[in-house]
Amino acid sequence: MSALPDAPVPPAGGTAGRFGGGEAGRLTGWAAPAGHVLLLWRCITRLTVLRKPMVRLVFLRQVYFSGVLGLRPIALLALATGGLAVTQATVLLGATNALLHEILAWLLVTEAAPLFVAVVVLGRSVTVIATDLALMRVRGEIRSLARMRIDPLDYLAVPRIAALAVALLASTLYYQLIAVAGGLGAAALLLNVSYGEQLRLFLDAIGWGKLLVSGVKSLVFGLVMGTIACFAGLNAGETIGEVPRAQILAYMRCLTALVAIDLLFAFAGLRFTPGALQ
């Protein structure tokens, strides 16, 4: 990892630290957005540090916490939303309606899956990351890393941001499989429609475009949420009262970012693929 000066610069040499020098909540103007962008860019350009054993260990632990441990609530959410969406749409439109599976593919695969999974990960992981890093600031652990010539961004931010992106992408695919299989199964059980025929029509309606949009959206959600969480934690103040402040800032900024990004994808879809559902 890169050598750092033996000086108390928290986070040492960090991109985010240049835009506030301390408490993330007191950044004004363009400082906070610029700090987030530069932190994300720095981490993307330093992904090669994941080859180092200790950094890779942090990455794998974060994937386990954010992805594997969140599979149960995601499965329950997928079953509930998939069953409700498929049965209600089938009742309203009819099993033979040509638009039924187009709408379900757009709703369950492109829209609901990335956003719902992101909300679950937001509640489970983003606040924890921000709190953990803020506590490290308070206890002086980040300054200690700098004195040991360990770049805090390489060791703390890069693996967490990469892990959230990977976990969100995998969890979104997991949600899609359960929502589709469970929803079609509920419709077959409750509405007496053919499961095999409905599955065939649904697969015909999906298309690679919807899967690609869903994957890209999940990756963007993961990268943005990881960046916001790390930025809030690394730039928290050095008093214990700043820890919950960093947690709240990370949560609210991520929630706002998710809505904004989802709207951007929706507007882009209307602008460039106006006939997507036809």
Short mmCIF file of C-alpha atoms in Angstrom, two decimals:
data_model
loop_
_atom_site.label_atom_id
_atom_site.label_comp_id
_atom_site.label_asym_id
_atom_site.label_seq_id
_atom_site.Cartn_x
_atom_site.Cartn_y
_atom_site.Cartn_z
CA MET A 1 0.00 0.00 0.00
CA SER A 2 1.09 3.54 -0.51
CA ALA A 3 3.33 5.22 2.05
CA LEU A 4 1.82 8.05 4.04
CA PRO A 5 3.42 10.85 6.07
CA ASP A 6 3.63 10.22 9.81
CA ALA A 7 1.29 13.09 10.53
CA PRO A 8 -2.21 13.26 11.99
CA VAL A 9 -4.18 13.70 8.79
CA PRO A 10 -7.51 11.88 9.21
CA PRO A 11 -8.05 10.13 6.88
CA ALA A 12 -4.42 10.37 5.89
CA GLY A 13 -4.03 11.44 2.33
CA GLY A 14 -7.70 10.67 1.90
CA THR A 15 -9.59 12.23 -0.95
CA ALA A 16 -12.61 12.87 1.24
CA GLY A 17 -10.53 14.49 3.94
CA ARG A 18 -9.54 17.31 1.61
CA PHE A 19 -13.13 18.50 1.52
CA GLY A 20 -13.93 19.15 5.12
CA GLY A 21 -10.98 18.28 7.26
CA GLY A 22 -13.27 16.70 9.79
CA GLU A 23 -17.00 16.56 10.21
CA ALA A 24 -18.89 15.45 7.14
CA GLY A 25 -22.06 17.16 8.32
CA ARG A 26 -20.39 20.62 8.24
CA LEU A 27 -19.30 20.50 4.64
CA THR A 28 -21.00 23.17 2.59
CA GLY A 29 -21.50 24.04 -1.05
CA TRP A 30 -19.93 21.67 -3.55
CA ALA A 31 -17.41 20.28 -1.06
CA ALA A 32 -19.43 17.24 -0.02
CA PRO A 33 -20.55 16.15 -3.54
CA ALA A 34 -17.02 16.71 -4.88
CA GLY A 35 -15.61 14.73 -1.99
CA HIS A 36 -17.93 11.81 -2.72
CA VAL A 37 -17.03 11.81 -6.40
CA LEU A 38 -13.31 11.95 -5.73
CA LEU A 39 -13.54 9.22 -3.10
CA LEU A 40 -15.40 6.95 -5.53
CA TRP A 41 -12.90 7.67 -8.30
CA ARG A 42 -9.98 7.02 -5.98
CA CYS A 43 -11.42 3.68 -4.91
CA ILE A 44 -12.22 2.58 -8.47
CA THR A 45 -8.66 3.31 -9.56
CA ARG A 46 -7.29 1.39 -6.55
CA LEU A 47 -9.26 -1.84 -6.98
CA THR A 48 -6.01 -3.71 -7.53
CA VAL A 49 -5.35 -3.54 -3.77
CA LEU A 50 -8.02 -6.23 -3.40
CA ARG A 51 -5.29 -8.70 -4.36
CA LYS A 52 -3.59 -8.06 -1.03
CA PRO A 53 -4.62 -10.68 1.57
CA MET A 54 -5.69 -8.33 4.37
CA VAL A 55 -7.67 -6.04 2.06
CA ARG A 56 -9.30 -9.06 0.42
CA LEU A 57 -10.26 -10.33 3.87
CA VAL A 58 -12.06 -7.06 4.63
CA PHE A 59 -13.79 -7.33 1.24
CA LEU A 60 -14.96 -10.91 1.85
CA ARG A 61 -16.21 -10.11 5.34
CA GLN A 62 -18.23 -7.19 4.03
CA VAL A 63 -19.70 -9.32 1.22
CA TYR A 64 -20.69 -11.92 3.82
CA PHE A 65 -22.32 -9.37 6.09
CA SER A 66 -24.04 -7.32 3.36
CA GLY A 67 -24.94 -10.18 1.04
CA VAL A 68 -25.06 -13.61 2.65
CA LEU A 69 -26.55 -12.55 5.99
CA GLY A 70 -29.20 -10.52 4.17
CA LEU A 71 -30.51 -13.37 2.01
CA ARG A 72 -33.32 -14.32 4.39
CA PRO A 73 -35.05 -10.90 4.54
CA ILE A 74 -34.50 -10.48 0.81
CA ALA A 75 -36.11 -13.88 0.14
CA LEU A 76 -39.13 -13.01 2.28
CA LEU A 77 -39.47 -9.63 0.57
CA ALA A 78 -39.16 -11.25 -2.87
CA LEU A 79 -41.82 -13.86 -2.10
CA ALA A 80 -44.21 -11.24 -0.77
CA THR A 81 -43.78 -8.72 -3.58
CA GLY A 82 -43.57 -11.35 -6.32
CA GLY A 83 -46.67 -13.20 -5.16
CA LEU A 84 -48.65 -9.99 -4.74
CA ALA A 85 -47.58 -8.46 -8.05
CA VAL A 86 -48.12 -11.57 -10.19
CA THR A 87 -51.47 -12.58 -8.70
CA GLN A 88 -52.94 -9.09 -8.75
CA ALA A 89 -51.70 -8.39 -12.29
CA THR A 90 -53.07 -11.73 -13.49
CA VAL A 91 -56.47 -11.00 -11.94
CA LEU A 92 -56.63 -7.51 -13.42
CA LEU A 93 -55.24 -8.23 -16.89
CA GLY A 94 -55.95 -11.92 -17.38
CA ALA A 95 -53.45 -14.73 -17.88
CA THR A 96 -53.72 -14.48 -21.67
CA ASN A 97 -53.18 -10.72 -21.89
CA ALA A 98 -50.13 -9.93 -24.04
CA LEU A 99 -49.04 -7.08 -21.76
CA LEU A 100 -49.16 -9.09 -18.54
CA HIS A 101 -45.69 -10.59 -18.71
CA GLU A 102 -44.13 -7.48 -20.23
CA ILE A 103 -45.36 -5.47 -17.25
CA LEU A 104 -44.28 -8.11 -14.74
CA ALA A 105 -40.82 -8.36 -16.32
CA TRP A 106 -40.40 -4.59 -16.16
CA LEU A 107 -41.75 -4.38 -12.60
CA LEU A 108 -40.05 -7.37 -10.93
CA VAL A 109 -36.77 -7.46 -12.86
CA THR A 110 -35.96 -3.88 -13.82
CA GLU A 111 -37.61 -1.73 -11.16
CA ALA A 112 -38.50 -3.54 -7.94
CA ALA A 113 -35.51 -5.86 -7.63
CA PRO A 114 -32.62 -3.32 -7.58
CA LEU A 115 -34.52 -0.74 -5.52
CA PHE A 116 -35.96 -3.09 -2.88
CA VAL A 117 -32.66 -4.91 -2.43
CA ALA A 118 -30.86 -1.57 -2.13
CA VAL A 119 -33.25 -0.50 0.63
CA VAL A 120 -32.57 -3.73 2.53
CA VAL A 121 -28.80 -3.29 2.17
CA LEU A 122 -29.16 0.36 3.16
CA GLY A 123 -30.76 -0.54 6.46
CA ARG A 124 -28.43 -3.48 7.17
CA SER A 125 -25.02 -2.31 5.97
CA VAL A 126 -24.72 1.38 5.15
CA THR A 127 -25.44 2.60 8.67
CA VAL A 128 -23.14 -0.06 10.11
CA ILE A 129 -20.25 0.95 7.84
CA ALA A 130 -20.67 4.63 8.68
CA THR A 131 -20.84 3.87 12.40
CA ASP A 132 -17.85 1.53 12.31
CA LEU A 133 -15.62 4.00 10.49
CA ALA A 134 -16.77 6.90 12.66
CA LEU A 135 -15.89 4.92 15.77
CA MET A 136 -12.47 4.19 14.30
CA ARG A 137 -12.03 7.94 13.90
CA VAL A 138 -13.02 8.57 17.51
CA ARG A 139 -10.68 5.87 18.83
CA GLY A 140 -7.77 7.12 16.70
CA GLU A 141 -7.47 3.87 14.73
CA ILE A 142 -7.38 5.62 11.36
CA ARG A 143 -4.53 7.83 12.52
CA SER A 144 -2.73 4.70 13.74
CA LEU A 145 -3.10 3.10 10.30
CA ALA A 146 -1.47 6.15 8.75
CA ARG A 147 1.44 5.95 11.18
CA MET A 148 1.96 2.32 10.19
CA ARG A 149 2.20 3.44 6.55
CA ILE A 150 -1.15 1.82 5.69
CA ASP A 151 -3.39 3.90 3.48
CA PRO A 152 -6.80 4.10 5.26
CA LEU A 153 -8.64 4.42 1.96
CA ASP A 154 -7.01 1.30 0.54
CA TYR A 155 -7.65 -0.73 3.68
CA LEU A 156 -11.05 0.63 4.77
CA ALA A 157 -12.88 2.26 1.85
CA VAL A 158 -11.92 0.27 -1.25
CA PRO A 159 -12.97 -3.19 0.02
CA ARG A 160 -16.21 -1.91 1.52
CA ILE A 161 -17.31 -0.03 -1.58
CA ALA A 162 -16.43 -2.96 -3.85
CA ALA A 163 -18.17 -5.40 -1.50
CA LEU A 164 -21.41 -3.43 -1.48
CA ALA A 165 -21.45 -3.35 -5.28
CA VAL A 166 -20.86 -7.11 -5.55
CA ALA A 167 -23.32 -7.96 -2.76
CA LEU A 168 -26.03 -5.78 -4.24
CA LEU A 169 -25.61 -7.28 -7.72
CA ALA A 170 -25.76 -10.86 -6.43
CA SER A 171 -28.63 -10.13 -4.05
CA THR A 172 -30.63 -8.51 -6.86
CA LEU A 173 -30.31 -11.65 -8.99
CA TYR A 174 -31.34 -13.71 -5.96
CA TYR A 175 -34.40 -11.48 -5.44
CA GLN A 176 -35.39 -11.75 -9.09
CA LEU A 177 -35.25 -15.55 -9.13
CA ILE A 178 -37.35 -15.88 -5.97
CA ALA A 179 -39.84 -13.16 -6.92
CA VAL A 180 -40.48 -14.63 -10.36
CA ALA A 181 -40.60 -18.28 -9.27
CA GLY A 182 -42.64 -17.53 -6.17
CA GLY A 183 -44.99 -15.13 -7.91
CA LEU A 184 -45.76 -17.49 -10.77
CA GLY A 185 -46.15 -20.32 -8.28
CA ALA A 186 -48.64 -18.31 -6.23
CA ALA A 187 -50.61 -17.47 -9.36
CA ALA A 188 -50.66 -21.12 -10.43
CA LEU A 189 -51.80 -22.22 -6.99
CA LEU A 190 -54.43 -19.55 -6.37
CA LEU A 191 -55.69 -18.77 -9.88
CA ASN A 192 -55.43 -22.18 -11.51
CA VAL A 193 -53.15 -21.10 -14.37
CA SER A 194 -50.39 -23.17 -15.94
CA TYR A 195 -47.04 -22.56 -14.21
CA GLY A 196 -44.99 -23.83 -17.15
CA GLU A 197 -46.85 -21.75 -19.71
CA GLN A 198 -46.66 -18.59 -17.59
CA LEU A 199 -42.95 -19.14 -17.02
CA ARG A 200 -42.34 -19.55 -20.74
CA LEU A 201 -44.22 -16.35 -21.56
CA PHE A 202 -42.37 -14.50 -18.81
CA LEU A 203 -38.95 -15.62 -20.07
CA ASP A 204 -39.91 -14.54 -23.59
CA ALA A 205 -40.83 -11.09 -22.24
CA ILE A 206 -37.71 -10.48 -20.18
CA GLY A 207 -35.08 -9.88 -22.86
CA TRP A 208 -31.41 -9.17 -22.21
CA GLY A 209 -32.02 -5.44 -22.14
CA LYS A 210 -34.03 -5.56 -18.92
CA LEU A 211 -31.43 -7.80 -17.25
CA LEU A 212 -28.64 -5.46 -18.33
CA VAL A 213 -30.43 -2.38 -16.98
CA SER A 214 -31.11 -4.20 -13.71
CA GLY A 215 -27.46 -5.22 -13.35
CA VAL A 216 -26.11 -1.76 -14.13
CA LYS A 217 -28.56 -0.15 -11.72
CA SER A 218 -27.55 -2.56 -8.95
CA LEU A 219 -23.86 -1.84 -9.46
CA VAL A 220 -24.46 1.91 -9.43
CA PHE A 221 -26.57 1.64 -6.27
CA GLY A 222 -23.85 -0.38 -4.55
CA LEU A 223 -21.01 1.93 -5.53
CA VAL A 224 -22.91 5.06 -4.52
CA MET A 225 -24.11 3.69 -1.18
CA GLY A 226 -20.66 2.38 -0.31
CA THR A 227 -19.08 5.71 -1.15
CA ILE A 228 -21.58 7.70 0.90
CA ALA A 229 -21.20 5.37 3.90
CA CYS A 230 -17.40 5.49 3.83
CA PHE A 231 -17.33 9.25 3.29
CA ALA A 232 -19.63 9.88 6.25
CA GLY A 233 -17.62 7.62 8.53
CA LEU A 234 -14.15 8.71 7.50
CA ASN A 235 -15.04 12.40 7.76
CA ALA A 236 -16.88 12.24 11.08
CA GLY A 237 -15.69 14.33 13.96
CA GLU A 238 -13.46 13.00 16.71
CA THR A 239 -16.03 13.18 19.51
CA ILE A 240 -18.42 10.35 20.33
CA GLY A 241 -21.40 12.58 19.54
CA GLU A 242 -20.39 12.61 15.86
CA VAL A 243 -20.92 8.84 15.50
CA PRO A 244 -24.75 8.89 15.37
CA ARG A 245 -24.52 12.04 13.25
CA ALA A 246 -22.44 10.19 10.65
CA GLN A 247 -24.89 7.28 10.74
CA ILE A 248 -27.89 9.53 10.11
CA LEU A 249 -26.12 11.46 7.36
CA ALA A 250 -25.14 8.25 5.59
CA TYR A 251 -28.68 6.90 5.77
CA MET A 252 -30.42 10.05 4.54
CA ARG A 253 -27.89 10.75 1.79
CA CYS A 254 -28.12 7.17 0.53
CA LEU A 255 -31.91 7.27 0.55
CA THR A 256 -31.90 10.51 -1.42
CA ALA A 257 -29.32 9.14 -3.84
CA LEU A 258 -31.32 5.96 -4.45
CA VAL A 259 -34.43 7.92 -5.36
CA ALA A 260 -32.46 10.30 -7.61
CA ILE A 261 -30.62 7.48 -9.41
CA ASP A 262 -33.82 5.49 -9.91
CA LEU A 263 -35.50 8.56 -11.41
CA LEU A 264 -32.53 9.11 -13.72
CA PHE A 265 -32.76 5.53 -14.97
CA ALA A 266 -36.51 5.91 -15.46
CA PHE A 267 -36.12 9.15 -17.43
CA ALA A 268 -33.29 7.62 -19.48
CA GLY A 269 -35.51 4.65 -20.27
CA LEU A 270 -38.31 6.91 -21.44
CA ARG A 271 -35.91 9.01 -23.47
CA PHE A 272 -33.99 6.29 -25.26
CA THR A 273 -36.43 3.35 -25.28
CA PRO A 274 -39.91 4.85 -25.57
CA GLY A 275 -41.28 1.60 -27.02
CA ALA A 276 -39.69 -0.75 -24.50
CA LEU A 277 -42.98 -2.22 -23.40
CA GLN A 278 -44.40 -2.67 -26.86
#
